[in-house]
Amino acid sequence: MFRALGARLTLDYKGVAGVALFEAAAQRTWHWATSGLKTATDLLMEGEVQEDALKVSVVRCDSGSRSLCRVIVYRPDEWDPSILWLTTVDVVRTGDTVEVGVCVEQDLRHLRVPPSPLAPPLVELLHDFVEEGATAGTQQLRATPDALVGSERIDSFVQSCLLDPGRRLPVVLFSAMKEEDGVYPPDAGNPALTARELCGLAHVFVMPRVEDSHRLTKRLGMLSVYDGAVRIYWPRLRLSDPPPRHPLHLRQRLNTASGPAIIRRVVEAGARSYRPPDGTATLLATRWREREQDRIAAITSDPDPARQASLLRDELLRVIDAKVALEHEMETLRHQLVFTAENADAMDSRLTGRGPARDPSTELTGKPAPTSRQPTAPEPSDGASRD
């Protein structure tokens, strides 16, 4: 599977109980997932519903002050039925706070560039959560671009948004062309459409006046944006950051593919950094344990000893198979971890200018280590040197 999208939203409303908020979010996700299914019920139900190639699976778990509702949708692509999209929506409640995680994966049966996973139903789901006041970290989410007008607004944007350590999503800032206020290069893409596509994935701002870009340049220096350019500010921005760390798309270099490229860059960055909401794995393990306990209880309650022994034997073989598969997966992950650590060391050496540690034998003698391509000749003896 190839992860194509990842988004995490927080729903925390004062005066609204977390249980009611959790049930409403889970019910809304169920309606989105079962859109077009004739056999689906109006109320959320645990289990599976399938019609043709579309399948919806629901898992629920309650444990004290925490709850989980996982909705998994298997949906073929509208344009290419050979592509299967797997969308997982996790709604997790912890006290009165509800967090929603959305992950979209693609079945890699074709080794080519995947299409954009932002199908209209998914955009609609994210818009519903954002319209209800969802946040990401300490920042409020919007489905429309936010305009920066005036010096006070620029100062607030820099201090309360760009430099906010609690900001988790990138900021995409469009600047107007210097010839006319409020006009943006067509090749940069429509800011309103970009904000719609990146709803829940980024904060989109527009700077319609040239004088405001001068104010922003005084605050950010080389990290500013101006004259129709578009810049992406990644989270954890610092004024000492090198400018290339935050991509700047200059007006002179924009083309018809620049708008979709900016959107795809943000989407891919969110997919790489996505992690499910906190507590998801624990609640899933709790639910799996409950299911296993119910199955073992059903086996041991069988009055027929022979059938009970046969069922227990099958269950033992299943556990052994799962254990072998888990050990193989752990060994694979161990090799991947070692390979990643070696690559990280190599990259660190390349960035810092420090090479790998020298061989102690060559370091003591002061002579270069012999290479496999150029074998060294034997050293002359004392007698030969005197001759």
CSV table of C-alpha atoms in Angstrom, one decimal:
chain,number,residue,atom,x,y,z
A,1,MET,CA,0.0,0.0,0.0
A,2,PHE,CA,1.1,3.5,-0.8
A,3,ARG,CA,0.0,6.2,1.6
A,4,ALA,CA,-1.3,9.1,-0.4
A,5,LEU,CA,-2.9,11.4,2.2
A,6,GLY,CA,-3.0,11.9,5.9
A,7,ALA,CA,-4.9,14.5,8.1
A,8,ARG,CA,-5.5,14.9,11.8
A,9,LEU,CA,-8.3,17.2,13.1
A,10,THR,CA,-9.3,18.1,16.7
A,11,LEU,CA,-12.8,18.7,17.8
A,12,ASP,CA,-13.0,20.4,21.2
A,13,TYR,CA,-16.1,22.5,21.9
A,14,LYS,CA,-16.7,24.2,25.2
A,15,GLY,CA,-20.0,23.3,26.7
A,16,VAL,CA,-20.4,20.2,24.5
A,17,ALA,CA,-19.9,16.8,26.1
A,18,GLY,CA,-17.2,14.7,24.5
A,19,VAL,CA,-19.5,11.6,24.2
A,20,ALA,CA,-22.1,13.6,22.2
A,21,LEU,CA,-19.4,15.1,20.0
A,22,PHE,CA,-17.8,11.6,19.4
A,23,GLU,CA,-21.2,10.1,18.5
A,24,ALA,CA,-21.9,12.9,16.1
A,25,ALA,CA,-18.5,12.7,14.4
A,26,ALA,CA,-18.8,8.9,14.1
A,27,GLN,CA,-22.3,9.1,12.6
A,28,ARG,CA,-21.2,11.7,10.1
A,29,THR,CA,-18.3,9.5,9.0
A,30,TRP,CA,-20.7,6.6,8.6
A,31,HIS,CA,-23.0,8.6,6.4
A,32,TRP,CA,-20.0,9.6,4.2
A,33,ALA,CA,-18.7,6.1,4.0
A,34,THR,CA,-22.0,4.5,3.1
A,35,SER,CA,-23.0,7.1,0.5
A,36,GLY,CA,-24.5,5.2,-2.4
A,37,LEU,CA,-25.0,1.9,-0.6
A,38,LYS,CA,-28.6,0.8,-0.7
A,39,THR,CA,-28.2,-1.9,2.0
A,40,ALA,CA,-26.6,0.4,4.6
A,41,THR,CA,-28.7,1.5,7.6
A,42,ASP,CA,-29.1,5.1,8.7
A,43,LEU,CA,-27.5,4.5,12.1
A,44,LEU,CA,-23.9,3.5,12.6
A,45,MET,CA,-23.4,-0.3,13.1
A,46,GLU,CA,-20.3,-2.4,13.7
A,47,GLY,CA,-19.4,-5.0,11.1
A,48,GLU,CA,-19.1,-4.9,7.3
A,49,VAL,CA,-21.3,-3.7,4.5
A,50,GLN,CA,-20.5,-4.5,0.9
A,51,GLU,CA,-22.0,-3.9,-2.5
A,52,ASP,CA,-20.1,-4.8,-5.6
A,53,ALA,CA,-16.5,-3.5,-5.2
A,54,LEU,CA,-17.4,-1.0,-2.5
A,55,LYS,CA,-16.9,-2.3,1.1
A,56,VAL,CA,-17.2,-0.5,4.4
A,57,SER,CA,-15.9,-1.9,7.7
A,58,VAL,CA,-16.6,-0.5,11.2
A,59,VAL,CA,-14.8,-1.3,14.5
A,60,ARG,CA,-15.9,0.3,17.8
A,61,CYS,CA,-14.3,0.2,21.2
A,62,ASP,CA,-15.1,1.9,24.6
A,63,SER,CA,-12.7,1.8,27.5
A,64,GLY,CA,-13.4,4.1,30.4
A,65,SER,CA,-13.1,7.8,29.3
A,66,ARG,CA,-11.8,6.8,25.9
A,67,SER,CA,-13.6,5.6,22.8
A,68,LEU,CA,-12.7,4.6,19.2
A,69,CYS,CA,-14.7,4.3,16.0
A,70,ARG,CA,-12.7,3.2,13.0
A,71,VAL,CA,-14.4,3.3,9.6
A,72,ILE,CA,-12.5,1.7,6.7
A,73,VAL,CA,-13.7,2.2,3.1
A,74,TYR,CA,-12.5,0.1,0.2
A,75,ARG,CA,-13.5,2.1,-2.9
A,76,PRO,CA,-12.3,1.7,-6.6
A,77,ASP,CA,-11.2,4.8,-8.4
A,78,GLU,CA,-13.9,6.5,-10.4
A,79,TRP,CA,-11.7,6.9,-13.5
A,80,ASP,CA,-9.6,3.8,-13.3
A,81,PRO,CA,-11.4,0.8,-11.6
A,82,SER,CA,-8.1,-1.1,-11.4
A,83,ILE,CA,-7.0,1.3,-8.7
A,84,LEU,CA,-8.3,0.6,-5.2
A,85,TRP,CA,-8.4,3.4,-2.6
A,86,LEU,CA,-8.3,2.4,1.1
A,87,THR,CA,-9.6,5.2,3.3
A,88,THR,CA,-9.3,4.8,7.1
A,89,VAL,CA,-11.1,7.3,9.4
A,90,ASP,CA,-10.3,7.1,13.1
A,91,VAL,CA,-12.5,9.0,15.5
A,92,VAL,CA,-11.0,8.9,19.0
A,93,ARG,CA,-12.4,10.4,22.2
A,94,THR,CA,-10.3,11.2,25.2
A,95,GLY,CA,-12.4,12.9,27.8
A,96,ASP,CA,-14.2,15.8,26.1
A,97,THR,CA,-11.7,16.1,23.3
A,98,VAL,CA,-12.3,14.2,20.0
A,99,GLU,CA,-9.6,13.8,17.4
A,100,VAL,CA,-10.2,12.6,13.9
A,101,GLY,CA,-7.5,11.0,11.7
A,102,VAL,CA,-7.9,10.4,8.0
A,103,CYS,CA,-5.5,8.2,6.0
A,104,VAL,CA,-5.8,7.4,2.3
A,105,GLU,CA,-3.8,4.6,0.8
A,106,GLN,CA,-3.6,3.2,-2.7
A,107,ASP,CA,-3.2,-0.4,-3.8
A,108,LEU,CA,0.1,-0.3,-5.7
A,109,ARG,CA,-0.8,-2.6,-8.6
A,110,HIS,CA,0.5,0.0,-11.1
A,111,LEU,CA,4.0,1.4,-10.6
A,112,ARG,CA,3.1,4.9,-11.8
A,113,VAL,CA,2.2,8.3,-10.4
A,114,PRO,CA,-1.1,7.9,-8.5
A,115,PRO,CA,-3.9,10.3,-9.2
A,116,SER,CA,-5.0,12.8,-6.5
A,117,PRO,CA,-6.9,11.1,-3.8
A,118,LEU,CA,-9.0,14.1,-2.9
A,119,ALA,CA,-12.2,12.8,-4.3
A,120,PRO,CA,-15.3,15.0,-3.7
A,121,PRO,CA,-16.7,12.7,-0.9
A,122,LEU,CA,-13.5,13.0,1.1
A,123,VAL,CA,-13.4,16.8,0.6
A,124,GLU,CA,-16.9,17.0,1.8
A,125,LEU,CA,-16.1,15.0,4.9
A,126,LEU,CA,-13.2,17.2,5.8
A,127,HIS,CA,-15.2,20.4,5.1
A,128,ASP,CA,-18.0,19.2,7.5
A,129,PHE,CA,-15.5,18.8,10.3
A,130,VAL,CA,-13.8,22.2,9.5
A,131,GLU,CA,-17.1,24.0,9.4
A,132,GLU,CA,-17.9,22.6,12.8
A,133,GLY,CA,-14.8,24.4,14.2
A,134,ALA,CA,-12.1,21.8,13.9
A,135,THR,CA,-8.5,22.7,14.8
A,136,ALA,CA,-5.0,21.3,14.0
A,137,GLY,CA,-2.7,21.9,16.9
A,138,THR,CA,-3.3,25.5,18.1
A,139,GLN,CA,-4.6,26.8,14.8
A,140,GLN,CA,-8.1,27.1,13.6
A,141,LEU,CA,-8.9,25.4,10.2
A,142,ARG,CA,-10.6,27.1,7.3
A,143,ALA,CA,-12.0,26.0,4.0
A,144,THR,CA,-11.4,29.4,2.3
A,145,PRO,CA,-8.2,31.5,2.0
A,146,ASP,CA,-7.6,34.1,4.7
A,147,ALA,CA,-6.7,37.6,3.5
A,148,LEU,CA,-3.8,39.5,5.1
A,149,VAL,CA,-4.5,43.2,4.9
A,150,GLY,CA,-2.8,45.9,7.0
A,151,SER,CA,0.3,46.0,9.2
A,152,GLU,CA,-1.4,44.7,12.3
A,153,ARG,CA,-2.7,41.7,10.4
A,154,ILE,CA,0.8,41.0,9.0
A,155,ASP,CA,2.4,41.2,12.5
A,156,SER,CA,-0.3,38.9,13.9
A,157,PHE,CA,0.1,36.5,11.1
A,158,VAL,CA,3.9,36.2,11.6
A,159,GLN,CA,3.8,36.0,15.4
A,160,SER,CA,0.6,34.0,16.0
A,161,CYS,CA,0.7,31.7,13.0
A,162,LEU,CA,4.1,31.3,11.2
A,163,LEU,CA,6.2,31.3,14.4
A,164,ASP,CA,3.6,29.5,16.5
A,165,PRO,CA,5.4,26.3,17.9
A,166,GLY,CA,2.0,24.6,18.1
A,167,ARG,CA,1.3,24.9,14.4
A,168,ARG,CA,1.2,21.4,12.9
A,169,LEU,CA,0.2,22.1,9.3
A,170,PRO,CA,2.1,24.0,6.5
A,171,VAL,CA,1.1,27.5,5.5
A,172,VAL,CA,0.6,28.3,1.8
A,173,LEU,CA,0.8,32.1,1.1
A,174,PHE,CA,-0.2,33.7,-2.2
A,175,SER,CA,1.1,37.2,-3.0
A,176,ALA,CA,-0.6,39.6,-5.5
A,177,MET,CA,1.2,40.8,-8.6
A,178,LYS,CA,2.8,44.2,-8.3
A,179,GLU,CA,1.0,45.5,-11.3
A,180,GLU,CA,-2.5,45.3,-9.7
A,181,ASP,CA,-3.7,44.6,-6.2
A,182,GLY,CA,-5.8,41.5,-5.6
A,183,VAL,CA,-4.6,39.8,-8.9
A,184,TYR,CA,-2.6,36.6,-8.7
A,185,PRO,CA,-0.8,34.7,-11.5
A,186,PRO,CA,-3.1,32.2,-13.2
A,187,ASP,CA,-0.3,29.6,-13.3
A,188,ALA,CA,-0.1,29.7,-9.4
A,189,GLY,CA,-3.6,28.3,-9.2
A,190,ASN,CA,-6.8,29.7,-7.8
A,191,PRO,CA,-6.3,30.4,-4.1
A,192,ALA,CA,-9.9,29.6,-3.3
A,193,LEU,CA,-9.6,26.2,-5.1
A,194,THR,CA,-6.3,25.5,-3.4
A,195,ALA,CA,-7.9,26.2,0.0
A,196,ARG,CA,-10.7,23.9,-0.9
A,197,GLU,CA,-8.4,21.1,-2.0
A,198,LEU,CA,-6.1,21.5,1.1
A,199,CYS,CA,-8.9,21.8,3.6
A,200,GLY,CA,-7.7,20.1,6.8
A,201,LEU,CA,-4.2,19.7,5.2
A,202,ALA,CA,-2.8,23.3,5.2
A,203,HIS,CA,-3.6,26.9,6.1
A,204,VAL,CA,-4.0,29.0,2.9
A,205,PHE,CA,-3.5,32.8,3.0
A,206,VAL,CA,-3.6,35.5,0.4
A,207,MET,CA,-1.8,38.9,0.5
A,208,PRO,CA,-3.7,41.1,-2.0
A,209,ARG,CA,-1.7,44.4,-1.5
A,210,VAL,CA,1.8,45.1,-2.5
A,211,GLU,CA,2.5,47.4,0.5
A,212,ASP,CA,1.7,44.5,2.8
A,213,SER,CA,4.4,42.4,1.1
A,214,HIS,CA,6.9,45.1,2.0
A,215,ARG,CA,5.8,44.9,5.6
A,216,LEU,CA,6.2,41.1,5.5
A,217,THR,CA,9.7,41.5,4.0
A,218,LYS,CA,10.7,43.7,6.9
A,219,ARG,CA,9.6,41.0,9.4
A,220,LEU,CA,10.9,37.9,7.5
A,221,GLY,CA,13.7,39.1,5.3
A,222,MET,CA,14.7,36.4,2.8
A,223,LEU,CA,11.8,34.2,4.0
A,224,SER,CA,9.2,36.7,2.6
A,225,VAL,CA,7.0,36.4,-0.5
A,226,TYR,CA,6.2,39.1,-3.1
A,227,ASP,CA,5.2,39.9,-6.7
A,228,GLY,CA,2.9,37.0,-7.5
A,229,ALA,CA,5.1,34.3,-5.8
A,230,VAL,CA,3.8,31.5,-3.7
A,231,ARG,CA,5.6,30.2,-0.6
A,232,ILE,CA,5.1,27.1,1.6
A,233,TYR,CA,6.0,27.6,5.2
A,234,TRP,CA,6.6,24.3,7.0
A,235,PRO,CA,5.8,23.9,10.7
A,236,ARG,CA,8.4,24.9,13.3
A,237,LEU,CA,9.5,27.9,11.3
A,238,ARG,CA,12.4,30.0,12.7
A,239,LEU,CA,13.6,33.3,11.4
A,240,SER,CA,17.1,31.8,11.3
A,241,ASP,CA,16.0,29.1,8.8
A,242,PRO,CA,17.7,29.0,5.4
A,243,PRO,CA,15.3,30.2,2.7
A,244,PRO,CA,15.4,27.0,0.7
A,245,ARG,CA,13.9,25.1,3.6
A,246,HIS,CA,10.6,26.8,2.9
A,247,PRO,CA,9.9,26.4,-0.9
A,248,LEU,CA,9.4,29.7,-2.9
A,249,HIS,CA,7.7,29.5,-6.3
A,250,LEU,CA,8.7,32.6,-8.1
A,251,ARG,CA,6.3,34.3,-10.5
A,252,GLN,CA,8.8,34.1,-13.4
A,253,ARG,CA,9.1,30.3,-13.0
A,254,LEU,CA,5.5,29.4,-12.7
A,255,ASN,CA,3.8,27.3,-15.4
A,256,THR,CA,0.5,25.5,-15.9
A,257,ALA,CA,1.7,22.6,-13.8
A,258,SER,CA,2.8,24.8,-10.8
A,259,GLY,CA,-0.7,25.0,-9.1
A,260,PRO,CA,-1.3,21.2,-9.0
A,261,ALA,CA,2.4,20.7,-8.0
A,262,ILE,CA,2.0,22.9,-5.0
A,263,ILE,CA,-1.1,21.0,-3.9
A,264,ARG,CA,0.6,17.7,-4.4
A,265,ARG,CA,3.7,18.7,-2.5
A,266,VAL,CA,1.6,19.6,0.6
A,267,VAL,CA,-0.5,16.5,0.3
A,268,GLU,CA,2.6,14.2,0.1
A,269,ALA,CA,4.3,15.9,3.0
A,270,GLY,CA,1.2,15.4,5.2
A,271,ALA,CA,1.0,11.7,4.1
A,272,ARG,CA,4.6,11.1,5.1
A,273,SER,CA,4.2,12.7,8.5
A,274,TYR,CA,0.8,11.2,9.3
A,275,ARG,CA,0.3,9.3,12.5
A,276,PRO,CA,-3.0,8.0,13.8
A,277,PRO,CA,-4.6,9.8,16.8
A,278,ASP,CA,-3.1,9.1,20.2
A,279,GLY,CA,-4.6,6.0,21.7
A,280,THR,CA,-5.8,4.4,18.5
A,281,ALA,CA,-3.4,1.4,18.7
A,282,THR,CA,-4.3,0.8,22.4
A,283,LEU,CA,-8.0,0.8,21.8
A,284,LEU,CA,-7.8,-1.4,18.7
A,285,ALA,CA,-5.7,-3.9,20.8
A,286,THR,CA,-8.4,-3.8,23.5
A,287,ARG,CA,-11.1,-4.5,21.0
A,288,TRP,CA,-9.1,-7.4,19.4
A,289,ARG,CA,-8.6,-8.9,22.9
A,290,GLU,CA,-12.3,-8.7,23.6
A,291,ARG,CA,-13.1,-10.5,20.3
A,292,GLU,CA,-10.5,-13.2,21.1
A,293,GLN,CA,-11.9,-13.8,24.6
A,294,ASP,CA,-15.4,-14.1,23.2
A,295,ARG,CA,-14.2,-16.6,20.6
A,296,ILE,CA,-12.3,-18.7,23.2
A,297,ALA,CA,-15.4,-18.6,25.5
A,298,ALA,CA,-17.6,-19.9,22.7
A,299,ILE,CA,-15.1,-22.7,22.0
A,300,THR,CA,-14.8,-23.8,25.6
A,301,SER,CA,-18.6,-23.8,26.1
A,302,ASP,CA,-19.1,-26.4,23.4
A,303,PRO,CA,-20.6,-29.5,25.0
A,304,ASP,CA,-19.0,-31.9,22.5
A,305,PRO,CA,-15.4,-32.8,23.8
A,306,ALA,CA,-14.2,-34.0,20.4
A,307,ARG,CA,-15.4,-30.9,18.6
A,308,GLN,CA,-14.0,-28.7,21.3
A,309,ALA,CA,-10.6,-30.4,21.0
A,310,SER,CA,-10.7,-29.9,17.2
A,311,LEU,CA,-11.6,-26.2,17.6
A,312,LEU,CA,-8.8,-25.6,20.2
A,313,ARG,CA,-6.3,-27.4,17.9
A,314,ASP,CA,-7.3,-25.1,15.0
A,315,GLU,CA,-7.1,-22.1,17.2
A,316,LEU,CA,-3.6,-23.1,18.4
A,317,LEU,CA,-2.4,-23.5,14.8
A,318,ARG,CA,-3.8,-20.1,13.9
A,319,VAL,CA,-1.9,-18.5,16.8
A,320,ILE,CA,1.3,-20.3,15.7
A,321,ASP,CA,0.9,-19.0,12.1
A,322,ALA,CA,0.4,-15.5,13.4
A,323,LYS,CA,3.4,-15.8,15.7
A,324,VAL,CA,5.7,-16.9,12.8
A,325,ALA,CA,4.4,-14.1,10.6
A,326,LEU,CA,5.0,-11.5,13.4
A,327,GLU,CA,8.5,-12.8,13.9
A,328,HIS,CA,9.2,-12.5,10.2
A,329,GLU,CA,7.8,-9.0,10.1
A,330,MET,CA,9.9,-8.0,13.1
A,331,GLU,CA,13.0,-9.3,11.5
A,332,THR,CA,12.2,-7.3,8.3
A,333,LEU,CA,11.7,-4.1,10.3
A,334,ARG,CA,14.9,-4.7,12.1
A,335,HIS,CA,16.8,-4.8,8.8
A,336,GLN,CA,15.0,-1.7,7.6
A,337,LEU,CA,15.9,0.1,10.8
A,338,VAL,CA,19.6,-0.8,10.4
A,339,PHE,CA,19.6,0.3,6.8
A,340,THR,CA,17.9,3.6,7.7
A,341,ALA,CA,20.4,4.3,10.5
A,342,GLU,CA,23.3,3.7,8.0
A,343,ASN,CA,21.7,6.1,5.5
A,344,ALA,CA,21.2,8.7,8.2
A,345,ASP,CA,24.8,8.4,9.2
A,346,ALA,CA,25.9,8.8,5.6
A,347,MET,CA,23.7,11.9,5.1
A,348,ASP,CA,25.0,13.4,8.4
A,349,SER,CA,28.5,12.9,7.2
A,350,ARG,CA,27.7,14.5,3.9
A,351,LEU,CA,26.0,17.5,5.5
A,352,THR,CA,28.6,18.1,8.2
A,353,GLY,CA,31.6,17.5,6.0
A,354,ARG,CA,32.9,14.8,8.3
A,355,GLY,CA,33.8,11.5,6.6
A,356,PRO,CA,33.5,8.0,8.1
A,357,ALA,CA,35.9,7.0,10.8
A,358,ARG,CA,39.3,6.1,9.5
A,359,ASP,CA,40.7,2.6,9.9
A,360,PRO,CA,42.8,2.4,13.1
A,361,SER,CA,45.6,0.5,11.3
A,362,THR,CA,46.1,3.2,8.7
A,363,GLU,CA,45.6,6.0,11.3
A,364,LEU,CA,48.5,4.6,13.4
A,365,THR,CA,50.9,4.1,10.6
A,366,GLY,CA,50.1,7.3,8.8
A,367,LYS,CA,49.8,5.5,5.5
A,368,PRO,CA,46.8,5.4,3.2
A,369,ALA,CA,44.8,2.2,3.2
A,370,PRO,CA,45.4,0.1,0.1
A,371,THR,CA,42.5,-0.1,-2.3
A,372,SER,CA,41.3,-3.2,-4.1
A,373,ARG,CA,42.0,-1.6,-7.5
A,374,GLN,CA,45.5,-0.5,-6.7
A,375,PRO,CA,47.4,-3.1,-4.7
A,376,THR,CA,50.5,-1.8,-2.9
A,377,ALA,CA,53.9,-3.1,-3.7
A,378,PRO,CA,55.9,-4.8,-0.9
A,379,GLU,CA,58.2,-2.5,1.0
A,380,PRO,CA,61.9,-2.9,0.4
A,381,SER,CA,64.0,-4.6,3.1
A,382,ASP,CA,66.6,-2.8,5.1
A,383,GLY,CA,69.4,-4.3,2.9
A,384,ALA,CA,67.7,-3.1,-0.3
A,385,SER,CA,67.2,0.3,1.0
A,386,ARG,CA,70.9,0.7,1.9
A,387,ASP,CA,71.9,-0.3,-1.7
